[in-house]
Coordinates of C-alpha atoms in Angstrom, one line a residue:
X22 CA -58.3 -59.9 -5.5
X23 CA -60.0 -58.0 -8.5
X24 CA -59.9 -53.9 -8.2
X25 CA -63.0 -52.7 -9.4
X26 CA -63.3 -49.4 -10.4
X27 CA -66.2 -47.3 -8.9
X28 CA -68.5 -46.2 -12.0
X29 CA -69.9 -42.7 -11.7
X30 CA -74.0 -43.0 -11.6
X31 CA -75.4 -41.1 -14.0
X32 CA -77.3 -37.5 -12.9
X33 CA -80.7 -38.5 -11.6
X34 CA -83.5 -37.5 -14.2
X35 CA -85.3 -35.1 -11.9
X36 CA -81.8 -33.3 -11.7
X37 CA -81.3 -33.3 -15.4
X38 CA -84.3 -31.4 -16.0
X39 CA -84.2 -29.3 -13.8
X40 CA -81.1 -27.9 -15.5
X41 CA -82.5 -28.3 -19.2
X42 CA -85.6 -26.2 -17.7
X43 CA -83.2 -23.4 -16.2
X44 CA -81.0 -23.2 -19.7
X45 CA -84.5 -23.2 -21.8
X46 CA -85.6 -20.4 -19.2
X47 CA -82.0 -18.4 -19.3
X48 CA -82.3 -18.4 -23.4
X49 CA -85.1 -15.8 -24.1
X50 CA -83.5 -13.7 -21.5
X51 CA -80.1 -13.9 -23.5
X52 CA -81.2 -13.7 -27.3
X53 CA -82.9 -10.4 -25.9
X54 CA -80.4 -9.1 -23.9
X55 CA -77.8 -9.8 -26.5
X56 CA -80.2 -8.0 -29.4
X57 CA -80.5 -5.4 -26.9
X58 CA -76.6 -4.5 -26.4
X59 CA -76.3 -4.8 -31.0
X60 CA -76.2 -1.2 -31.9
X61 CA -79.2 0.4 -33.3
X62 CA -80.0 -0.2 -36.6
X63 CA -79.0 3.3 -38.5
X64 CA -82.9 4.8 -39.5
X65 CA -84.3 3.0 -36.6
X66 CA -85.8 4.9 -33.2
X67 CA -83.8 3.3 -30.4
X68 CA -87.1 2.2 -28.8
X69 CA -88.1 0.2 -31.5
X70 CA -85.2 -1.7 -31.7
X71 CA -85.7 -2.5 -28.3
X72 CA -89.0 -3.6 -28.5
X73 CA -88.1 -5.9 -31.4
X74 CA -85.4 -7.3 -28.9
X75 CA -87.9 -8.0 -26.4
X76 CA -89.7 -9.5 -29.0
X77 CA -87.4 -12.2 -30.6
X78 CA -87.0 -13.5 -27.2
X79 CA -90.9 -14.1 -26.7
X80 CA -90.4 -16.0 -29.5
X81 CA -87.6 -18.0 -28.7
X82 CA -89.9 -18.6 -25.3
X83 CA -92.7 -19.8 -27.1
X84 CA -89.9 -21.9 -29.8
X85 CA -88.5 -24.1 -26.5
X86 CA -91.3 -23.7 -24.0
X87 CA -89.5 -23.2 -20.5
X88 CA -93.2 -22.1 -18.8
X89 CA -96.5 -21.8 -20.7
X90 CA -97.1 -20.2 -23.6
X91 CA -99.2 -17.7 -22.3
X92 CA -96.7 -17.1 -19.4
X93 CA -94.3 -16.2 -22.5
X94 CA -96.4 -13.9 -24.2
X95 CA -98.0 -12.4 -20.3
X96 CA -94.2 -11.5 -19.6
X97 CA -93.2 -10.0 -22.9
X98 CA -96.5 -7.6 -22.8
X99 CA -95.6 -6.9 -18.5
X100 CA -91.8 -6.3 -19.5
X101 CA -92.5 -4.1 -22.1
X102 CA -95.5 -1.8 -20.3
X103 CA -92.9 -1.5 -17.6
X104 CA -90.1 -0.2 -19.3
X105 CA -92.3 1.6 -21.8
X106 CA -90.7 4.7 -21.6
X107 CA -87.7 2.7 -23.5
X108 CA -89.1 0.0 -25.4
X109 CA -92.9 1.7 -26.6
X110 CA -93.1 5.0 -26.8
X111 CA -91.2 7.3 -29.1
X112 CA -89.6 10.7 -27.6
X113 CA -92.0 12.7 -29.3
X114 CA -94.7 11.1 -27.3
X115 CA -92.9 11.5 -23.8
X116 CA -92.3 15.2 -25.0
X117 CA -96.4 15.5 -24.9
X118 CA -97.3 17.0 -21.7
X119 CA -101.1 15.4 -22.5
X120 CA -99.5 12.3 -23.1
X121 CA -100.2 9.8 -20.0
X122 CA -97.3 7.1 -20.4
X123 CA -98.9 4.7 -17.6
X124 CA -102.2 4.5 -18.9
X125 CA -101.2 4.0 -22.3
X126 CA -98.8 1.2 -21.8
X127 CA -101.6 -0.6 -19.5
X128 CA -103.7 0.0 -22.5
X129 CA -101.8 -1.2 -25.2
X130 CA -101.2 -4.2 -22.8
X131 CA -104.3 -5.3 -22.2
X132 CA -105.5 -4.2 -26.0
X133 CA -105.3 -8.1 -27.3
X134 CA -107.7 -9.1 -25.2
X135 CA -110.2 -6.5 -27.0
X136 CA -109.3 -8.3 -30.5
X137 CA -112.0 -10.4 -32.0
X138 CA -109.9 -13.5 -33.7
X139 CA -109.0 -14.0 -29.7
X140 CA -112.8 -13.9 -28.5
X141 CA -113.4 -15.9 -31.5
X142 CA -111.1 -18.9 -30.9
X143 CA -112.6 -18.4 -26.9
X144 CA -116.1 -19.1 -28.4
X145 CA -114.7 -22.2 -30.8
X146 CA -113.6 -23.6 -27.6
X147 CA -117.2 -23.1 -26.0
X148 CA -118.8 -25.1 -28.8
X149 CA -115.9 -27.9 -28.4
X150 CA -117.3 -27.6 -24.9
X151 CA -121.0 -27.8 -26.3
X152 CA -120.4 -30.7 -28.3
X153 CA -118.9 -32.9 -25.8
X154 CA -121.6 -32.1 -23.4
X155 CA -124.3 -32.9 -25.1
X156 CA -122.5 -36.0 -27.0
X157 CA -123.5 -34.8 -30.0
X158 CA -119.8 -34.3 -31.1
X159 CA -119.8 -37.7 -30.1
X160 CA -122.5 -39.2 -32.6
X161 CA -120.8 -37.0 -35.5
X162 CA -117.5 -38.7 -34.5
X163 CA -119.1 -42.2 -34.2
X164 CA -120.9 -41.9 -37.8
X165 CA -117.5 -40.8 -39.5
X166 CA -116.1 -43.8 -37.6
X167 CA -118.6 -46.2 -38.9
X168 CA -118.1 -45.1 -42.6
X169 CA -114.7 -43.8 -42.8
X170 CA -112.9 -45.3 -39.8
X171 CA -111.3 -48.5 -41.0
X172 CA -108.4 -46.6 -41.7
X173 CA -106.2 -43.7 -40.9
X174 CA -105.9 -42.0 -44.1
X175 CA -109.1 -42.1 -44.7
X176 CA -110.6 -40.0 -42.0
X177 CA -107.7 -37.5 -42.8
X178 CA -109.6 -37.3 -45.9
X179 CA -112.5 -36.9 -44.7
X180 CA -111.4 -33.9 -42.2
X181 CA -109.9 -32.0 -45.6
X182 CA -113.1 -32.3 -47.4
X183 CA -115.2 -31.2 -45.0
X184 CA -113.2 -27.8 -44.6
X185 CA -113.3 -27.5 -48.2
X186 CA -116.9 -27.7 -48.8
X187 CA -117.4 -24.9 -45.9
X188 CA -114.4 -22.6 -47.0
X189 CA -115.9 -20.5 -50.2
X190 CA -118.7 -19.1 -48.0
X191 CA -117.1 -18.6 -44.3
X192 CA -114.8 -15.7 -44.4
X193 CA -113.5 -16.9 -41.4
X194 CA -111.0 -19.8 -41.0
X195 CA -110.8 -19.7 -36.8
X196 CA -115.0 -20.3 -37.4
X197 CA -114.9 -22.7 -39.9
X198 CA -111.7 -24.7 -38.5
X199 CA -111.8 -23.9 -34.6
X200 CA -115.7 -23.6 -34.6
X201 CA -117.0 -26.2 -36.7
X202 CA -114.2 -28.7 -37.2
X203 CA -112.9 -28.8 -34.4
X204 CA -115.6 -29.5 -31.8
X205 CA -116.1 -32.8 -34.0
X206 CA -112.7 -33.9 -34.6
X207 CA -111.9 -33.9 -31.1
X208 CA -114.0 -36.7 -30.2
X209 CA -112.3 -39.1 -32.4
X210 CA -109.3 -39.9 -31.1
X211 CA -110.4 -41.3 -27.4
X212 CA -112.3 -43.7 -29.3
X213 CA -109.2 -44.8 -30.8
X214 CA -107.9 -44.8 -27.3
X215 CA -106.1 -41.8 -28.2
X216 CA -105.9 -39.2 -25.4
X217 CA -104.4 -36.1 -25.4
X218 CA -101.0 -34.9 -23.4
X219 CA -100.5 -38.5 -23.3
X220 CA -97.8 -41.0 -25.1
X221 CA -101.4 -42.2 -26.9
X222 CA -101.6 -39.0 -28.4
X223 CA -99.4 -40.4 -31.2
X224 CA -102.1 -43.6 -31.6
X225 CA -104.2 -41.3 -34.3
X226 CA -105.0 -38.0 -32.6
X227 CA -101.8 -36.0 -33.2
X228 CA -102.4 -36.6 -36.9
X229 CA -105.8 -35.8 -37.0
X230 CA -105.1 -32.7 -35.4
X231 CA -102.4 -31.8 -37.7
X232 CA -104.6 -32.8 -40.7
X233 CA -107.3 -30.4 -39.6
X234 CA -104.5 -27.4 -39.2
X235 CA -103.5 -27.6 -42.0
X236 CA -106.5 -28.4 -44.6
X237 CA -107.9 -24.7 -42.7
X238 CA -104.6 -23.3 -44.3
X239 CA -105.3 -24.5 -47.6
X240 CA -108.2 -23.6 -47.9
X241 CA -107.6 -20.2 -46.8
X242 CA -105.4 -19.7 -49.9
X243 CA -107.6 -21.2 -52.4
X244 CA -110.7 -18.9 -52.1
X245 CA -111.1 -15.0 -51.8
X246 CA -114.1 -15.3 -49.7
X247 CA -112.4 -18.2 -47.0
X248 CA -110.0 -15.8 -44.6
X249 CA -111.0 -12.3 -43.7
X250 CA -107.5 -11.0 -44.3
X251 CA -107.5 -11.9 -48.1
X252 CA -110.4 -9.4 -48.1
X253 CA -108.3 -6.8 -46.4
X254 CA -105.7 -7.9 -49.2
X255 CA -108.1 -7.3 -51.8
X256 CA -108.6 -3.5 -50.4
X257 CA -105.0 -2.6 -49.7
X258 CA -103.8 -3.9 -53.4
X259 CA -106.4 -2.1 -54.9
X260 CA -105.8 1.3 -53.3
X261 CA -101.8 0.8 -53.4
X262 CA -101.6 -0.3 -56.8
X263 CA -105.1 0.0 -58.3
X264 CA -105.1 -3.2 -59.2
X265 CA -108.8 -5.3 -58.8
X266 CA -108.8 -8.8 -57.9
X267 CA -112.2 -10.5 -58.4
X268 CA -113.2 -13.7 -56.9
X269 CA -112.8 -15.5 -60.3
X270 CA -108.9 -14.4 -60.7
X271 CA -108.3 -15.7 -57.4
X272 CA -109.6 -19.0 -57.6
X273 CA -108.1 -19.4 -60.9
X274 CA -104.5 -18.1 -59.5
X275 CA -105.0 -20.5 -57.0
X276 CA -106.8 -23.7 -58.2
X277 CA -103.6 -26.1 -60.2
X278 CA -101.7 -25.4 -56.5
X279 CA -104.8 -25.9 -54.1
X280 CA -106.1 -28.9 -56.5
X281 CA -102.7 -30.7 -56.1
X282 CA -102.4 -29.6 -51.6
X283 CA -105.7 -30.7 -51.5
X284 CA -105.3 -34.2 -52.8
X285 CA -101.5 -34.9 -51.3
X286 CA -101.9 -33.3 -48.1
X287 CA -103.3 -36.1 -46.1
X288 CA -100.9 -38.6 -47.5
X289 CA -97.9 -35.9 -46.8
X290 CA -99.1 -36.0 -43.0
X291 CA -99.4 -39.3 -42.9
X292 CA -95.9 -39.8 -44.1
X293 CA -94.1 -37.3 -42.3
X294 CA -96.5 -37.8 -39.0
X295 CA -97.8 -41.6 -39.0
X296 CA -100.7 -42.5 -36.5
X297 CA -99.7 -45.3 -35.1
X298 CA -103.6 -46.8 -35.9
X299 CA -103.4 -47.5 -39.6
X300 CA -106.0 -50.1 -40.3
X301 CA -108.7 -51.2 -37.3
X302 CA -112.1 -53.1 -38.5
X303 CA -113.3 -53.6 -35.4
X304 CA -113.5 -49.8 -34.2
X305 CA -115.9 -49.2 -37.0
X306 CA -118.4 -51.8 -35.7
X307 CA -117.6 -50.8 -31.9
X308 CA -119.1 -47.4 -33.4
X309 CA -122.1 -48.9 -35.1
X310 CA -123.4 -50.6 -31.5
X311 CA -122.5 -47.2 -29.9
X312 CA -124.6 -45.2 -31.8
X313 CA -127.2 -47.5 -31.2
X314 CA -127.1 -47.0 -27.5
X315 CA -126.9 -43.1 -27.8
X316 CA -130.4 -43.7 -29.6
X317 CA -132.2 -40.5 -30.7
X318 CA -131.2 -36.7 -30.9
X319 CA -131.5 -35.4 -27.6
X320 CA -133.4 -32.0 -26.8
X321 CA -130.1 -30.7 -26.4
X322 CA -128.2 -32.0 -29.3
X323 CA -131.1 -30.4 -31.3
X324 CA -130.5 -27.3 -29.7
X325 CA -126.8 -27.3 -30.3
X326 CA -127.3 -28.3 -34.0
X327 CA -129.6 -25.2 -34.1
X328 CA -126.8 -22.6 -32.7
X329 CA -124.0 -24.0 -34.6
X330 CA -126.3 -23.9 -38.2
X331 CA -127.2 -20.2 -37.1
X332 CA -123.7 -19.3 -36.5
X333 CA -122.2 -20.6 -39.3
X334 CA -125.1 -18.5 -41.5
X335 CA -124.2 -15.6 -39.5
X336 CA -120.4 -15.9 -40.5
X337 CA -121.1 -16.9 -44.1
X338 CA -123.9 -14.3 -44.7
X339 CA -124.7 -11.6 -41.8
X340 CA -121.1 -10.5 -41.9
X341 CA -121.9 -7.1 -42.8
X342 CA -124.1 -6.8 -39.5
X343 CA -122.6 -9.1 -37.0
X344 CA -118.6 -9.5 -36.5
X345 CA -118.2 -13.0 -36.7
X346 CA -116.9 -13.2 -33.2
X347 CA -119.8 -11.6 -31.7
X348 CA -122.1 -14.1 -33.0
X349 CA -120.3 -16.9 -31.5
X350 CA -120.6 -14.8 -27.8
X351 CA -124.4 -14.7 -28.6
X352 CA -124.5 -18.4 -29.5
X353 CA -122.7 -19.0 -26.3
X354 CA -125.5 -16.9 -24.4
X355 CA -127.8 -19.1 -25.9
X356 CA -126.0 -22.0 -24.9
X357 CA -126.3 -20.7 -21.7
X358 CA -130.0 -19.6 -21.4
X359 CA -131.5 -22.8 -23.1
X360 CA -128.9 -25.1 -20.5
X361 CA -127.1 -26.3 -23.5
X362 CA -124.2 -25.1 -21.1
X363 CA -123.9 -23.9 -17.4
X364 CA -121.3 -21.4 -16.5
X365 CA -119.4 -23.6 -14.8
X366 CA -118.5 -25.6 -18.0
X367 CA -117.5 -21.7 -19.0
X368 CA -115.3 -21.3 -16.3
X369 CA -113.5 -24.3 -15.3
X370 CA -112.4 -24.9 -19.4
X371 CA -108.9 -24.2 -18.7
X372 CA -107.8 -25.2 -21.8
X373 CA -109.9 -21.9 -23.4
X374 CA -108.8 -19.6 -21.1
X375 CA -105.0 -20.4 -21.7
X376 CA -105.4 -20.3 -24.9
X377 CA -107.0 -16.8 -24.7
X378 CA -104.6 -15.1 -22.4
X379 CA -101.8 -16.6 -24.3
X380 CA -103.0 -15.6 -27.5
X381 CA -104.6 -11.9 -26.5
X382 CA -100.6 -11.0 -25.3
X383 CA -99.6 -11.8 -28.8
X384 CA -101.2 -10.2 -30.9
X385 CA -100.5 -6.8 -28.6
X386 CA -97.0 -7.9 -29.3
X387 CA -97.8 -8.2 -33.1
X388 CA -99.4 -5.1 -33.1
X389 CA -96.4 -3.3 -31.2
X390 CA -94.2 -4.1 -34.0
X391 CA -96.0 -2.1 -36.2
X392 CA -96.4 1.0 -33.8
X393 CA -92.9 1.4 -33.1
X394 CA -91.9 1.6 -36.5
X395 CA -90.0 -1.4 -36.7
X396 CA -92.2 -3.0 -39.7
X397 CA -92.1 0.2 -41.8
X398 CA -88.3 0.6 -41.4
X399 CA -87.8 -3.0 -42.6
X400 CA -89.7 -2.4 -46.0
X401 CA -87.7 0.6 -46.3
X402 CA -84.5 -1.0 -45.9
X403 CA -86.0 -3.8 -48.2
X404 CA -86.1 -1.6 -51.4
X405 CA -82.4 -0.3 -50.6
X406 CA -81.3 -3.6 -50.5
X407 CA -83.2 -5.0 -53.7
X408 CA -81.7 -1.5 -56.0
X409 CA -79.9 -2.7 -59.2
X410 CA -81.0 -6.3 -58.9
X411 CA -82.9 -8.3 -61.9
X412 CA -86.9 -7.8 -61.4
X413 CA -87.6 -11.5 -61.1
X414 CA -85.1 -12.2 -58.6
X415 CA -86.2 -9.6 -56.3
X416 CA -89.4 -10.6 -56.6
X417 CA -88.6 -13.8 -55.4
X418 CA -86.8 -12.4 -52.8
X419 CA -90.0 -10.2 -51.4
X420 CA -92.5 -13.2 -51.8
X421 CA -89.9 -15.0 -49.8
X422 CA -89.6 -12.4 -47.2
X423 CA -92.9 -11.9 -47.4
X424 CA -93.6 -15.4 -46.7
X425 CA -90.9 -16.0 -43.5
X426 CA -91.5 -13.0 -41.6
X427 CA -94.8 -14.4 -40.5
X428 CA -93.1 -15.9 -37.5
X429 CA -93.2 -12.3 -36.2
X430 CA -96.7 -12.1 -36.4
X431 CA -99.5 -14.0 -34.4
X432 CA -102.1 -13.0 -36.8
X433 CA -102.8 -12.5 -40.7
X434 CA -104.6 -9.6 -40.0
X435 CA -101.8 -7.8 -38.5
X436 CA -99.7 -9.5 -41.1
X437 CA -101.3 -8.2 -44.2
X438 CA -101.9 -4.6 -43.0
X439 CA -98.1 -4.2 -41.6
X440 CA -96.5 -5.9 -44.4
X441 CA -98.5 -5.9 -47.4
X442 CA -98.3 -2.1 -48.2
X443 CA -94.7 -2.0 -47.9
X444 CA -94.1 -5.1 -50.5
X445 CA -96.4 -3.5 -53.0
X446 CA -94.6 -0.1 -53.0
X447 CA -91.0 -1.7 -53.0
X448 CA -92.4 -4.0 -55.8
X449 CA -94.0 -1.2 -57.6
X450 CA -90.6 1.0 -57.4
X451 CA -88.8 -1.9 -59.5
X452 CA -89.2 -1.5 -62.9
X453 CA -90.1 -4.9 -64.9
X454 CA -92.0 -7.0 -62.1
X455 CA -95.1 -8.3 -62.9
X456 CA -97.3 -6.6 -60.9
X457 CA -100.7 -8.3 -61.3
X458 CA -98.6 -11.8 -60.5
X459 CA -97.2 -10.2 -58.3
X460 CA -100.3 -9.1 -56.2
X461 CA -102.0 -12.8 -56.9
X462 CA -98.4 -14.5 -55.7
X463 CA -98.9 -12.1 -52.5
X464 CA -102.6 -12.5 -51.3
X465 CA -102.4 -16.3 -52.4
X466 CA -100.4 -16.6 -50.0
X467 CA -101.8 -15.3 -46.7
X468 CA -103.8 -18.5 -46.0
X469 CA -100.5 -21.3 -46.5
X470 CA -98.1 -19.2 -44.1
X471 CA -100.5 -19.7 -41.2
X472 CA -99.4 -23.1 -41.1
X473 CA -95.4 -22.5 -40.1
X474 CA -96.1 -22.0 -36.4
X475 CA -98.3 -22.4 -33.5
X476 CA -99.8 -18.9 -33.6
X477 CA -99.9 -17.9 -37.3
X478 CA -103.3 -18.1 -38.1
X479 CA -106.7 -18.0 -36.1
X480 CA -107.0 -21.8 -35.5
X481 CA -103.7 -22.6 -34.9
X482 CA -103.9 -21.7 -30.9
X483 CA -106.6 -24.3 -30.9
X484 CA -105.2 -27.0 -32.5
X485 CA -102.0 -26.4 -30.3
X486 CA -103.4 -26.6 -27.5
X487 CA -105.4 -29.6 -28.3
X488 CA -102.7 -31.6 -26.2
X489 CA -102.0 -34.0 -29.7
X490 CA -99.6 -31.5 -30.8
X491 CA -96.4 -30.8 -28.8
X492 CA -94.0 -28.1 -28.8
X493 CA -91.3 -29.5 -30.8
X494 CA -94.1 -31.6 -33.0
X495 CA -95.5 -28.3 -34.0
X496 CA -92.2 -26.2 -34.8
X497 CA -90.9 -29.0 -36.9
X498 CA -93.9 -30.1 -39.1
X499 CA -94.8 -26.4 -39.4
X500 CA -90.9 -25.9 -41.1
X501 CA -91.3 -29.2 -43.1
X502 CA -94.6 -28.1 -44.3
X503 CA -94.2 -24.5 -44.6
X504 CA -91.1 -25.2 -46.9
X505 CA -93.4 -27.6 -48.8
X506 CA -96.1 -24.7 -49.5
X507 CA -93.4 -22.3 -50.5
X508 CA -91.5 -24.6 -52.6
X509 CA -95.3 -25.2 -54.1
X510 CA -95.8 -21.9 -54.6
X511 CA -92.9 -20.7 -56.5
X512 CA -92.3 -23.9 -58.9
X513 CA -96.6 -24.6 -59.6
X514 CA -98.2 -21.3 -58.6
X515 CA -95.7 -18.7 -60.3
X516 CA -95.1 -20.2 -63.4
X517 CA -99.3 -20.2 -64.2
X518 CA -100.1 -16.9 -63.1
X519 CA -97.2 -15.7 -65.3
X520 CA -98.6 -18.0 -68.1
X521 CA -102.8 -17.0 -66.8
X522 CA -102.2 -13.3 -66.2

């Protein structure tokens, strides 16, 4: 008689994650906790470095995605309003009798959702919504198919081009990207069968998506006029250093590195992110019969391509007198008043209202960094750190830091007016570093970060929450690529500024 020995059964899925979920959920809590027990940092207001502990482990939330993104970010901002008196506010605040800390933490909580780059990505959604109502996203989708559709690369191509031709004259990237881009782009995958937060997302649409991210980045960096912060940049180099940059010195910076992104880019997504759909010729005759049966511009299509031509000449031109995100809220009036779109297509879009709450608690986060004091101690232990070494090197070692220390912030905005002031006077307090190069190496660079995570720059929030690119997808092309633009930047862009200017 044969013994057989009784084999263990393996832990039932279901069982297995649920304990992955509760070790992703127990991690924040511990990189904070742990942060929060490290001794203070000696320069640093104890509240500060609290905060800062707080916020590493929103990060490491929004890294490994236990609950929601915006659950993250909603718990980091409650946390931190709660125990404000220790993690906000500075003693010489709580010593001020007039000083209300309740209503002050509930208003620095809540102060992301009064930030314009957030009501701007909410109104790109409502044109995504727009477009797919009307179909007209649709018949944009279905004429790229016809022409460009046969393959893969191709319509990745096609994606980068189009942001390029819009970039030099909207000063806005989460317009031109989330608002224009977008709405199209997102019609082409299901006609690939590719649907999102699906195992089809892989078909064509994740790398479409990622494409579209990351052309907006580009493009960002290669002209003054094509990302509100650069212009910000512009301002704070010139009173900091008194140095001007003109439109002409930027391009020219820029143009050998943004030539060479511009024309590899695709390809480099399509290598390190292959749709699965390389070649298809039937799909681009399925499209020709399809836009036969839509048939004519409807009224509505008309009126959509109206609004969207008036808001993209009120973000290229009427700057000065609109704010770009208030002329996508009166375009989505419009929507509303001509039946373009009913309010119930404005409230049951669940995807745009996740994406704005998640979002909105960020960039109060961002922000907090900042008021605490935590970004203006780090550039002042910078320049201790960088005494007595050769200019070049820390150079180097500022553009670098420069460069990483975007993870902490969920917009360039906040970015360049926390960081950018610091860098320059460290920089300028070295004797030997180019300055001028220095400055271009600096602003350059604004647009290319936004591409290392799911919240550095205004589209990004969109495109993530597209459901074509996951969590991990995200974090780990945004590190392969980010490296990429860095590495770009120091070995093509350095050496001919130095040699240009």
């Amino acid at each position: 008689m044969t013994n057989i020995t009784p084999v263990r059964e393996p832990a039932p899925p279901a069982a297995s994650g649920k304990k992955k979920r509760l070790i992703m959920l127990f991690l924040p809590v511990l990189v904070a906790v742990l942060l929060l027990l490290v001794p203070v940092p000696a320069g640093l207001e104890p509240h500060a470095w609290h905060f800062f502990a707080i916020f590493v482990g929103v990060i490491i939330g929004l890294i490994f995605e236990p609950l929601p993104g915006a659950v993250i970010g909603l718990t980091g901002v409650v946390v931190i309003a709660l125990f404000s008196q220790w993690l906000l506010f500075s003693p010489a605040e709580l010593a001020d009798p007039k000083f209300k800390p309740a209503g002050q933490a509930f208003k620095w909580a809540v102060s992301g959702f009064g930030n314009s780059t957030v009501w701007l990505i909410f109104g790109a959604f409502m044109f995504a919504a727009g477009y797919d109502k009307t179909q007209f996203g649709r018949r944009l989708a279905l004429i790229l198919v016809k022409y460009l559709g046969r393959r893969s690369l191709t319509l990745g191509y096609a994606i980068t081009f189009a942001d390029l031709l819009l970039a030099p004259f909207t000063p806005s990237n989460t317009a031109r990207s989330g608002g224009t881009i977008y709405p199209i782009i997102a019609n082409l995958p299901p006609l690939y069968g590719s649907k999102p937060n699906d195992p089809s997302s892989r078909r064509i649409g994740s790398y479409l998506m990622w494409v579209a991210i990351t052309a907006a980045c580009i493009t960002s960096s290669m002209f003054l006029s094509a990302l509100a912060p650069n212009l910000l940049a512009l301002a704070l180099v010139r009173s900091v250093i008194g140095f001007d940059i003109s439109w002409g010195m930027w391009f020219l910076a820029f143009l050998p590195l943004g030539v060479l992104l511009i024309l590899t880019m695709p390809l480099l997504a399509y290598w390190f992110y292959p749709p699965e759909v390389k070649i298809n010729d039937e799909v681009p005759r399925w499209a020709n019969s399809e836009l036969e049966k839509l048939g004519k511009l409807s009224r509505n299509e008309i009126l959509l391509l109206v609004f969207v031509i008036c808001a993209l000449l009120m973000w290229i031109f009427a700057t000065g007198w609109i704010e770009p995100a208030m002329a996508a809220l009166l375009v989505i009036v419009l929507m509303l008043w001509t039946g373009v779109l009913n309010w119930s297509d404005i409230t049951n879009n669940k995807a745009a209202w996740n994406t704005f709450a998640w979002f909105a608690t960020l960039v109060a986060l961002a922000d907090g960094l900042a008021r605490v004091g935590f970004i203006a101690w780090l550039g002042k232990e910078g320049a201790l750190l960088l005494h007595g070494y050769d200019p070049q090197v820390s150079a180097v070692v500022l553009l670098v830091a420069f460069y990483l220390l975007h993870y902490l912030f969920a917009s360039t905005t906040a970015h360049t007016t926390a960081l950018l002031p610091a860098m320059l006077t460290i920089a300028a307090s070295i004797p030997g570093i180019n300055m001028p190069v220095f400055c271009l190496m600096m602003c350059t660079s604004l647009g290319v970060m936004g591409i290392i995570t799911p919240y550095g720059t205004g589209p990004s929030p969109i495109y993530y929450g597209s459901g074509y690119l996951p969590t991990a997808d995200y974090w780990r092309l945004g590190t392969i690529f980010g490296a990429i633009f860095l590495g770009a930047l120091m070995l093509i862009a350095y050496p001919w500024m130095v040699m240009m200017f």
